[in-house]
Tab-separated table of C-alpha atoms and ligand atoms in Angstrom:
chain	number	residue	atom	x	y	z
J	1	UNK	CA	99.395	169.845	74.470
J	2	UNK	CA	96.627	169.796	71.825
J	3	UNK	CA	95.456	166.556	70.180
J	4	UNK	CA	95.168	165.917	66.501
J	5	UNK	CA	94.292	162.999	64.627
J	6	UNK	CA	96.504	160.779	63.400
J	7	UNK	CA	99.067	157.517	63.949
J	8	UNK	CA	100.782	155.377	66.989
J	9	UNK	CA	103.007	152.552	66.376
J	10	UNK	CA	101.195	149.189	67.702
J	11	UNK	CA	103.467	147.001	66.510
J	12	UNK	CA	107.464	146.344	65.450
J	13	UNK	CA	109.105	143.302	63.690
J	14	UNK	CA	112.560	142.993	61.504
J	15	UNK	CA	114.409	140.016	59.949
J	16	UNK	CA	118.056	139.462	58.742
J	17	UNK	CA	119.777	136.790	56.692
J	18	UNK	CA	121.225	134.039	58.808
J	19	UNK	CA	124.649	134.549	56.632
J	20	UNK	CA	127.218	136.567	59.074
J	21	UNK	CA	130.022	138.087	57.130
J	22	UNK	CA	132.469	139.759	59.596
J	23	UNK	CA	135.350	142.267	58.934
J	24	UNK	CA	137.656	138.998	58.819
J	25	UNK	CA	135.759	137.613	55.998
J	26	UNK	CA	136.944	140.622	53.792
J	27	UNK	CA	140.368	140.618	55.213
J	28	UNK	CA	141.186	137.147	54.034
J	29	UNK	CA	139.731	138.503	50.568
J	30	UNK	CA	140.272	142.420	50.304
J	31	UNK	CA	143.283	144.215	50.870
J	32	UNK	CA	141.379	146.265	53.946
J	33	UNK	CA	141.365	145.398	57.937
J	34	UNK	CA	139.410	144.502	60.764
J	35	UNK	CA	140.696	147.871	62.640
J	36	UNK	CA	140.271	150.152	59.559
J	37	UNK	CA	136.577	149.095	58.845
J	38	UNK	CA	135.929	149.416	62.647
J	39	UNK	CA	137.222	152.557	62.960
J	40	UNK	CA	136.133	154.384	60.103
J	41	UNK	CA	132.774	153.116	60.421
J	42	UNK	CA	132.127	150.726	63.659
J	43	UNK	CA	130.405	147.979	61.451
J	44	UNK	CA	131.992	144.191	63.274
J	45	UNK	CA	129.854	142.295	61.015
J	46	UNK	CA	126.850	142.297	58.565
J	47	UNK	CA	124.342	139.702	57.166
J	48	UNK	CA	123.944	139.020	53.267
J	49	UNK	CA	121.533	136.477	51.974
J	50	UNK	CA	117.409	136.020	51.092
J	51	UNK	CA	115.515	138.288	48.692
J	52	UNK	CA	113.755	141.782	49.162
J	53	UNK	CA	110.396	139.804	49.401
J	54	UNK	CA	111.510	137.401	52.097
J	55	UNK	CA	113.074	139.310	54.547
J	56	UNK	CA	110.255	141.974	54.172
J	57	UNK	CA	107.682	139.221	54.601
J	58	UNK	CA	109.421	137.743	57.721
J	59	UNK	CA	109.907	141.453	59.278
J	60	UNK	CA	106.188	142.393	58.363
J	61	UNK	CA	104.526	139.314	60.077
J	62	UNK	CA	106.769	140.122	62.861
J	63	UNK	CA	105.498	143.153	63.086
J	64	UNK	CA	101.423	142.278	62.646
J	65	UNK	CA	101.904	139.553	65.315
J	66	UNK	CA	104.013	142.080	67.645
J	67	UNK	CA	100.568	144.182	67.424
J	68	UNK	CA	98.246	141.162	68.444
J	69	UNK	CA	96.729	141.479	64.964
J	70	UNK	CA	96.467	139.278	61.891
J	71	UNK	CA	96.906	140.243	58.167
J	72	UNK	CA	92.918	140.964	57.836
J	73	UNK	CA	93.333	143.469	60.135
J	74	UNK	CA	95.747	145.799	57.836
J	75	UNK	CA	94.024	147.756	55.274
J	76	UNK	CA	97.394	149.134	53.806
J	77	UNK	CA	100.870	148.530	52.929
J	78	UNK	CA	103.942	150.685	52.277
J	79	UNK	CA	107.457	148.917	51.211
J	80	UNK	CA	109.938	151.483	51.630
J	81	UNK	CA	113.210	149.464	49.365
J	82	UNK	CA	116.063	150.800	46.537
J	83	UNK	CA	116.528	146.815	45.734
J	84	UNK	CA	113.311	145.316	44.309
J	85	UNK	CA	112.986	141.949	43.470
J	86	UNK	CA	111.767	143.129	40.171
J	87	UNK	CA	111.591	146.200	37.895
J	88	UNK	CA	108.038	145.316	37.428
J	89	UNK	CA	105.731	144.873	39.653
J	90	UNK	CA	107.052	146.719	42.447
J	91	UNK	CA	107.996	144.255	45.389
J	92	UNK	CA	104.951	145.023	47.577
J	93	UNK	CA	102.397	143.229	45.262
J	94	UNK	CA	104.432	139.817	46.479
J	95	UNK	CA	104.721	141.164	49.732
J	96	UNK	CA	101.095	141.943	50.533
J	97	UNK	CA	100.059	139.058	48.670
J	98	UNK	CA	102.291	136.221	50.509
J	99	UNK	CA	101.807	137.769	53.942
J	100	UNK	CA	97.901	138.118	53.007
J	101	UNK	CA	96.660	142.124	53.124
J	102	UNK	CA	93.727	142.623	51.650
J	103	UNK	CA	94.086	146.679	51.046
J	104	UNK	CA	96.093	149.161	48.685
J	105	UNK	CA	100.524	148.611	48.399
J	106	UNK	CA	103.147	150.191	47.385
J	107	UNK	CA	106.751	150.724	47.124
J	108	UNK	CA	108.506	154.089	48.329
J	109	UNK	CA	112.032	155.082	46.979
J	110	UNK	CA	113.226	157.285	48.731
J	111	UNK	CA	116.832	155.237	48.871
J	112	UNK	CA	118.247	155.288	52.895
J	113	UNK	CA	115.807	157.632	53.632
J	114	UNK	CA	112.837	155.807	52.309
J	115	UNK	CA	111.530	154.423	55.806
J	116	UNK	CA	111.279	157.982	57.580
J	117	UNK	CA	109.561	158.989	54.036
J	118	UNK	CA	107.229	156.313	54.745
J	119	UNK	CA	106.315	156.652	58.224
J	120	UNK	CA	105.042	160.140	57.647
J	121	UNK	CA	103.301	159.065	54.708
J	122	UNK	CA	101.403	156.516	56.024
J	123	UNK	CA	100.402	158.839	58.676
J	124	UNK	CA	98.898	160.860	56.487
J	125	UNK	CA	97.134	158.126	54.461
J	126	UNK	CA	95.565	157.303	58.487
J	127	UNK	CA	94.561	161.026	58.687
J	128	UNK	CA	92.721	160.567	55.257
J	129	UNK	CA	90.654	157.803	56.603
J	130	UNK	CA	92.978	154.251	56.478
J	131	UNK	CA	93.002	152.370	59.548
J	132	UNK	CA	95.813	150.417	59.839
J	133	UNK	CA	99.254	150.116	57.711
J	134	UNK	CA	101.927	148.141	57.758
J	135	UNK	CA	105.527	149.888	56.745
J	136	UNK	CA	108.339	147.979	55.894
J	137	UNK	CA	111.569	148.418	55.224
J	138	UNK	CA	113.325	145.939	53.107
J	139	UNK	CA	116.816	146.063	51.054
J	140	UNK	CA	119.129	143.743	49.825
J	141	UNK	CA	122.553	145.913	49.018
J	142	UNK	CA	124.353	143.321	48.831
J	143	UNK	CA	123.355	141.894	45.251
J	144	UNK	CA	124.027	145.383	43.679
J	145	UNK	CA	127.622	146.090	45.910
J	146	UNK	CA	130.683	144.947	44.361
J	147	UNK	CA	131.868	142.588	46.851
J	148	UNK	CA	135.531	143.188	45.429
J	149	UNK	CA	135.369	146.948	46.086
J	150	UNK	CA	136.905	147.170	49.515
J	151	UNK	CA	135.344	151.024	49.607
J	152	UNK	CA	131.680	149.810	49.506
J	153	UNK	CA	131.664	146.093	50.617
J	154	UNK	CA	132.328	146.598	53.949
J	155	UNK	CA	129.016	149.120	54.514
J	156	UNK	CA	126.728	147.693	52.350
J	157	UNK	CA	124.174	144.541	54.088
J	158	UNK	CA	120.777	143.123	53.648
J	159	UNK	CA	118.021	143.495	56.560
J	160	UNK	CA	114.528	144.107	57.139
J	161	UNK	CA	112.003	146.064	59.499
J	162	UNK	CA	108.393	146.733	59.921
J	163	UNK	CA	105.847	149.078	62.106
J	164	UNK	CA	101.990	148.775	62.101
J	165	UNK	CA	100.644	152.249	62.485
J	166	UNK	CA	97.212	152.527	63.495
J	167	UNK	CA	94.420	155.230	63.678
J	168	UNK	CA	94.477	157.345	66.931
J	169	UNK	CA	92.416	161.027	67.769
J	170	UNK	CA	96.154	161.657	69.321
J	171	UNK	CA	98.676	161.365	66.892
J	172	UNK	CA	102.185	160.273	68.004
J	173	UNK	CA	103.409	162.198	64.797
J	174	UNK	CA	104.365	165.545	66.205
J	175	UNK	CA	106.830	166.834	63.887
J	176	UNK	CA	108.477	165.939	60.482
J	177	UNK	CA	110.772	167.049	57.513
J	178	UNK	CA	111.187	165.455	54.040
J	179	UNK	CA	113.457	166.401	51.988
J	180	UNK	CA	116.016	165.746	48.613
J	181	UNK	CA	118.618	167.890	46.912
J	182	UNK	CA	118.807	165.818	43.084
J	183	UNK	CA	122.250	167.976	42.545
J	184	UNK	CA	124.096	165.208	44.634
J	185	UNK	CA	123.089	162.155	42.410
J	186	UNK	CA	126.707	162.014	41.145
J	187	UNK	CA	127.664	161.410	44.853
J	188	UNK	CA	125.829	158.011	45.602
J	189	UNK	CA	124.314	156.145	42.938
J	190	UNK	CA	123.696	152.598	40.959
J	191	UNK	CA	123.019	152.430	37.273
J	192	UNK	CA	121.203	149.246	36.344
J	193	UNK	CA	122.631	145.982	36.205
J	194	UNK	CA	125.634	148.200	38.019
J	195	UNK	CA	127.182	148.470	41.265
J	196	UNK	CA	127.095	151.293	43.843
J	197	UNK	CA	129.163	153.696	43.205
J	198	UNK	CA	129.964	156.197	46.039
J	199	UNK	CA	132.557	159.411	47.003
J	200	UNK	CA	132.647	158.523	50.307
J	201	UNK	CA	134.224	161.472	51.931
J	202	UNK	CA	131.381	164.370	50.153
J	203	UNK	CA	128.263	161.600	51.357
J	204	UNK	CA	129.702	161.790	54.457
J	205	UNK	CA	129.811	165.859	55.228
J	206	UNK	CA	126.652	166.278	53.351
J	207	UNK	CA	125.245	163.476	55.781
J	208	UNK	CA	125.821	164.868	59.002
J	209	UNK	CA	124.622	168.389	57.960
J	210	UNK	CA	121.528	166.862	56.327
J	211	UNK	CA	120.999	164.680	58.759
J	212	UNK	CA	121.091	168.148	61.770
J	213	UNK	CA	119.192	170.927	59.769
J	214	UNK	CA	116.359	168.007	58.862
J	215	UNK	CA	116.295	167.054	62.762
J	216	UNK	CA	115.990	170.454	63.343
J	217	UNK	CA	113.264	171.145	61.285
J	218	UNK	CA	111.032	168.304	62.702
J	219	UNK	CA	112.216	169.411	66.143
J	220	UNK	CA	111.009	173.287	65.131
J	221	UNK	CA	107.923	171.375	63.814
J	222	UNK	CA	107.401	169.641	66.801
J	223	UNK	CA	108.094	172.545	69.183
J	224	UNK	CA	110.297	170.419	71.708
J	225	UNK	CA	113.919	170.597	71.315
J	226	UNK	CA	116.571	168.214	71.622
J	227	UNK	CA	117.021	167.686	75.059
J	228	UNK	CA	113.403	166.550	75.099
J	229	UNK	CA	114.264	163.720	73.005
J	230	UNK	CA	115.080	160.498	74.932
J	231	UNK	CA	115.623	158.316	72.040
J	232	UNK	CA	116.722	158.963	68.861
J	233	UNK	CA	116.862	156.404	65.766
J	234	UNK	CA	119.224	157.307	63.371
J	235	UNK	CA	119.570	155.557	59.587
J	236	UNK	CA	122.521	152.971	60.282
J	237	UNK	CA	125.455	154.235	57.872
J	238	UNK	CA	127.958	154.826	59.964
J	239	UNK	CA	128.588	155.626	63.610
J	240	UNK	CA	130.462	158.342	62.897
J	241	UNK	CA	127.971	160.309	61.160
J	242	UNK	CA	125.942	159.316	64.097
J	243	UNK	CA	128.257	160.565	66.448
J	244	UNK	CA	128.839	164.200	64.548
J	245	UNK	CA	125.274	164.762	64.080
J	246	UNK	CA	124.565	164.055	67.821
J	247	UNK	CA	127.335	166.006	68.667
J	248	UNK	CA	125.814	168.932	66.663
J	249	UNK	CA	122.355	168.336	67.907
J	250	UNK	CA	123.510	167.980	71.846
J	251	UNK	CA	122.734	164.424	72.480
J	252	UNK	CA	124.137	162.007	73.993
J	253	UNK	CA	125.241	158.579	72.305
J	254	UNK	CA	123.633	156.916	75.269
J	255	UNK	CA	119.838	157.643	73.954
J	256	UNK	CA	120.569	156.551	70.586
J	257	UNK	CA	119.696	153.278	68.937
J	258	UNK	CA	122.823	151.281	67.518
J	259	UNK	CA	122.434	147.863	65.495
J	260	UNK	CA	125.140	149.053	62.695
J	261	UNK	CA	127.950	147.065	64.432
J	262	UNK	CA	126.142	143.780	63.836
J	263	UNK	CA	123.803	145.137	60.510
J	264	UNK	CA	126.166	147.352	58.179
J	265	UNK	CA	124.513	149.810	56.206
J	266	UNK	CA	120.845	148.408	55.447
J	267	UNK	CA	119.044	151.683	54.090
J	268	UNK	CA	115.583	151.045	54.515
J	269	UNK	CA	115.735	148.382	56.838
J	270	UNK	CA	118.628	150.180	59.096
J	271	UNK	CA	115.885	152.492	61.007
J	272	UNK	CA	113.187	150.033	61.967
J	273	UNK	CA	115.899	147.425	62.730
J	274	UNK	CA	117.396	150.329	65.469
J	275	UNK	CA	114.022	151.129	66.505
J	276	UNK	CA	112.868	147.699	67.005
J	277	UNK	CA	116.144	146.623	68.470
J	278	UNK	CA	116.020	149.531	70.915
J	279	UNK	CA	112.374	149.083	72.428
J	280	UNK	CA	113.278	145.275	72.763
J	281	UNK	CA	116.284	146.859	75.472
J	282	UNK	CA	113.682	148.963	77.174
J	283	UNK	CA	115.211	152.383	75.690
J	284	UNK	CA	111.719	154.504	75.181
J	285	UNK	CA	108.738	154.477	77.278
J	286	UNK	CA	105.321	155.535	76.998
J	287	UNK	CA	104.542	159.136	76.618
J	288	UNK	CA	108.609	159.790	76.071
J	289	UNK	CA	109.653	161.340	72.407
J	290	UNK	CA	112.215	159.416	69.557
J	291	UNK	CA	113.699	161.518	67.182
J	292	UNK	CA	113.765	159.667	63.494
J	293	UNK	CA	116.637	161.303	61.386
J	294	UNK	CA	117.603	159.498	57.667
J	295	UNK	CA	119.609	160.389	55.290
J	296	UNK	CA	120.449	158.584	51.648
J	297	UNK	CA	121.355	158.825	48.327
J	298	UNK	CA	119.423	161.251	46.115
J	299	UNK	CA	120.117	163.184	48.651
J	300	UNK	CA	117.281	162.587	50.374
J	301	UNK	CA	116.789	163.241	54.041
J	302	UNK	CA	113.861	162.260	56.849
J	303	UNK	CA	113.396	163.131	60.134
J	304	UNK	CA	110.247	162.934	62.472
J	305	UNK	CA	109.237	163.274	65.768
J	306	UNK	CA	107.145	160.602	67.799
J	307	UNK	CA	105.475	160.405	70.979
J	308	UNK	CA	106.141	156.825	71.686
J	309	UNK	CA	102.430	155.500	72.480
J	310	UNK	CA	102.416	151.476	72.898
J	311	UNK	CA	102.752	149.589	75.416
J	312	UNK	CA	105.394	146.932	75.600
J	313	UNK	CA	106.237	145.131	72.362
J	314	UNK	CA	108.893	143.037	71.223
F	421	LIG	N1	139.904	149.214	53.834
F	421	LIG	C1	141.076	149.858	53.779
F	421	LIG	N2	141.225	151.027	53.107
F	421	LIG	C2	140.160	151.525	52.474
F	421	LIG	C3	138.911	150.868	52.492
F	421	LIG	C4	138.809	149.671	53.202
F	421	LIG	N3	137.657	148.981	53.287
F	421	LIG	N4	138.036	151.627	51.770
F	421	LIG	C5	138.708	152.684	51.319
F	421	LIG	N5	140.001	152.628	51.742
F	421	LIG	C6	141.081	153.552	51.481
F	421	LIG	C7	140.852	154.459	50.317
F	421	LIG	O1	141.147	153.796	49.106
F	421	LIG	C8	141.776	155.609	50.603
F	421	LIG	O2	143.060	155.231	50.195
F	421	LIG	P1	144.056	156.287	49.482
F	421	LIG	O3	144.248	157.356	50.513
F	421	LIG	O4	145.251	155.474	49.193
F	421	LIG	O5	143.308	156.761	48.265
F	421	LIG	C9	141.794	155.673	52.122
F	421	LIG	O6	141.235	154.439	52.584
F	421	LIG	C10	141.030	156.825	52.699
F	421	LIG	O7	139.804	156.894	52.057
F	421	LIG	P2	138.759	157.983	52.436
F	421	LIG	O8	137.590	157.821	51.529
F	421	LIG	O9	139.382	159.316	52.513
F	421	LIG	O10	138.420	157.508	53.922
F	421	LIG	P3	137.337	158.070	54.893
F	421	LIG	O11	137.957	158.413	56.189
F	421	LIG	O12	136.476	159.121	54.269
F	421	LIG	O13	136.410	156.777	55.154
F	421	LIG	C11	134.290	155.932	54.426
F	421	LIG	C12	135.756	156.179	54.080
F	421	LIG	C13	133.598	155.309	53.222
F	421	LIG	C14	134.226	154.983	55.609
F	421	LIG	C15	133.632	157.286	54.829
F	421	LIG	O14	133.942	158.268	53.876
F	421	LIG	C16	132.136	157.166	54.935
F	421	LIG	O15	131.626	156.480	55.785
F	421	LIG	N6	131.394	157.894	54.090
F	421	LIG	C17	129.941	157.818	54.096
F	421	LIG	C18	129.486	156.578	53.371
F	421	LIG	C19	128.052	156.264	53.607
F	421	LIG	O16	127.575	156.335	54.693
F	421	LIG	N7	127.356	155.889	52.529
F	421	LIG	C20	125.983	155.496	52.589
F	421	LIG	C21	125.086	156.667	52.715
F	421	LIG	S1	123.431	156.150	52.880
């Protein structure tokens, strides 16, 4: 296989409020059930709590120390989040300030999707001459959820995750697709100072099929298919999206990353927390490939392929 420039992961972190609120907790509250929410959507439990800032501080020195590096060492810093701490400035001046990087940040939008947007561009910033960047991850849901509204309390959780990406002549990026049809707005959105507001039956088709064709294209990109894959990381919504799009794709449940029992739905921070929950299990090796697939409101959708290239980190 040829070699190109471009990025590895070197390093992983991720963070969640201490808060647990468990499918109980709504019961006693919401006219809804332990056995509904699990079955319609396999989320147990979910943490609420901290800000934007903090958990995306705590996930991105988890993720600079996980690399054997300090801040000095990052020249770059991408906060992928649809819940900043403030309209202005965007979150990743505190962020890069308080953990102590000296280069260029920003934040990404791209909603649920916005993590797999920023993994490939941060790549691409390392291709144009950056060193290393941190991504992170980092949404709060919960403070703009209605926690009365039994049809969007129950996905909607705060988390965090990070990845330093550093410069390599053999890029791990092998494949990618970005993506957004701005027709769907109506389907997923939150006005200011509103809650989410969601049709949860049209997110979910569009999802899965968004969430294949995208795959697909980073697979085509790639030019491996998907039984080459041996670990997939799939944005957190629901696990059964997860399990149609697998279904559709041909692989098995087994090679896929799973925190959204224990997470909910934490859009950007949902596919670093899999990714860094899975390589703490053992679940990819060196040299295997990991299939990234998002999907979010917008609709946006991400997918990339990796050739996982570090060695043990936790
Ligand atoms: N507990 C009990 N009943 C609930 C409920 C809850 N927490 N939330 C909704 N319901 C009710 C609805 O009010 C509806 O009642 P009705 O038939 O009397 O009107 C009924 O359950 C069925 O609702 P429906 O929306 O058809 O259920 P569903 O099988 O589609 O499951 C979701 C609902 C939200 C779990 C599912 O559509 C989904 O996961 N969609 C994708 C959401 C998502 O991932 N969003 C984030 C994208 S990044």
């Amino acid at each position: 296989m040829s070699t190109r420039p471009g990025s590895r992961i070197v390093g992983i972190g991720s963070a969640l409020p201490e808060h647990v609120v468990t499918n109980a907790d709504f019961e006693k509250r919401l006219e809804t059930s332990d056995k509904w929410i699990t079955e319609r959507t396999g989320i147990r439990e979910r943490r609420m709590g901290g800000s934007t800032s903090e958990l995306a501080i705590e996930a991105g020195m988890g993720a600079i120390k996980s690399a054997g590096l300090s801040p000095s060492d990052i020249d770059f810093m991408i906060l992928s989040t649809t819940t900043p701490d403030q309209t202005v400035p965007a979150t990743s001046a505190v962020v890069s300030d308080r953990i102590g990087i000296a280069g260029g940040a920003m934040d990404i939008n791209a909603a649920c999707a916005g993590y797999v947007y920023a993994l490939v561009v941060a790549n691409s910033l390392i291709v144009m001459g950056q060193r290393r960047i941190l991504v992170i991850g980092s949404d709060t849901l919960s403070k703009i959820t209605d926690q009365n509204d039994r049809s969007t309390a129950v996905l909607f959780a705060d988390g965090a995750g990070a990845a330093v990406l550093e410069a390599t002549d053999n890029s791990s990026l092998l494949g990618w697709d970005l993506g957004i049809d701005g027709s769907a707005q109506p389907i997923l959105y939150c006005d200011h100072g509103g809650y989410m507001q969601m049709e949860g039956r049209e997110v979910f088709k569009r999802a899965v099929r968004a969430m294949v064709d995208s795959a697909k294209r980073a697979l085509e990109m790639a030019n491996v298919g998907p039984s080459d894959i041996s670990l997939v990381v799939p944005h957190q919504a629901n696990i059964r999206i997860i399990e149609a799009a697998n279904e559709r794709l041909g692989i098995d449940m087994s090679k896929t990353a799973i925190v959204l029992d224990t997470t909910g739905n934490t859009s950007s921070g949902s596919v670093p927390l899999a990714l860094h929950d899975a390589v703490k299990k053992g679940m990819v090796d060196r040299g295997q490939l990991v299939l990234f697939s998002g999907f979010g409101a917008g609709m946006t959708w991400a997918s990339a392929v990796m050739r996982w290239d570090a060695d043990a980190i936790g």
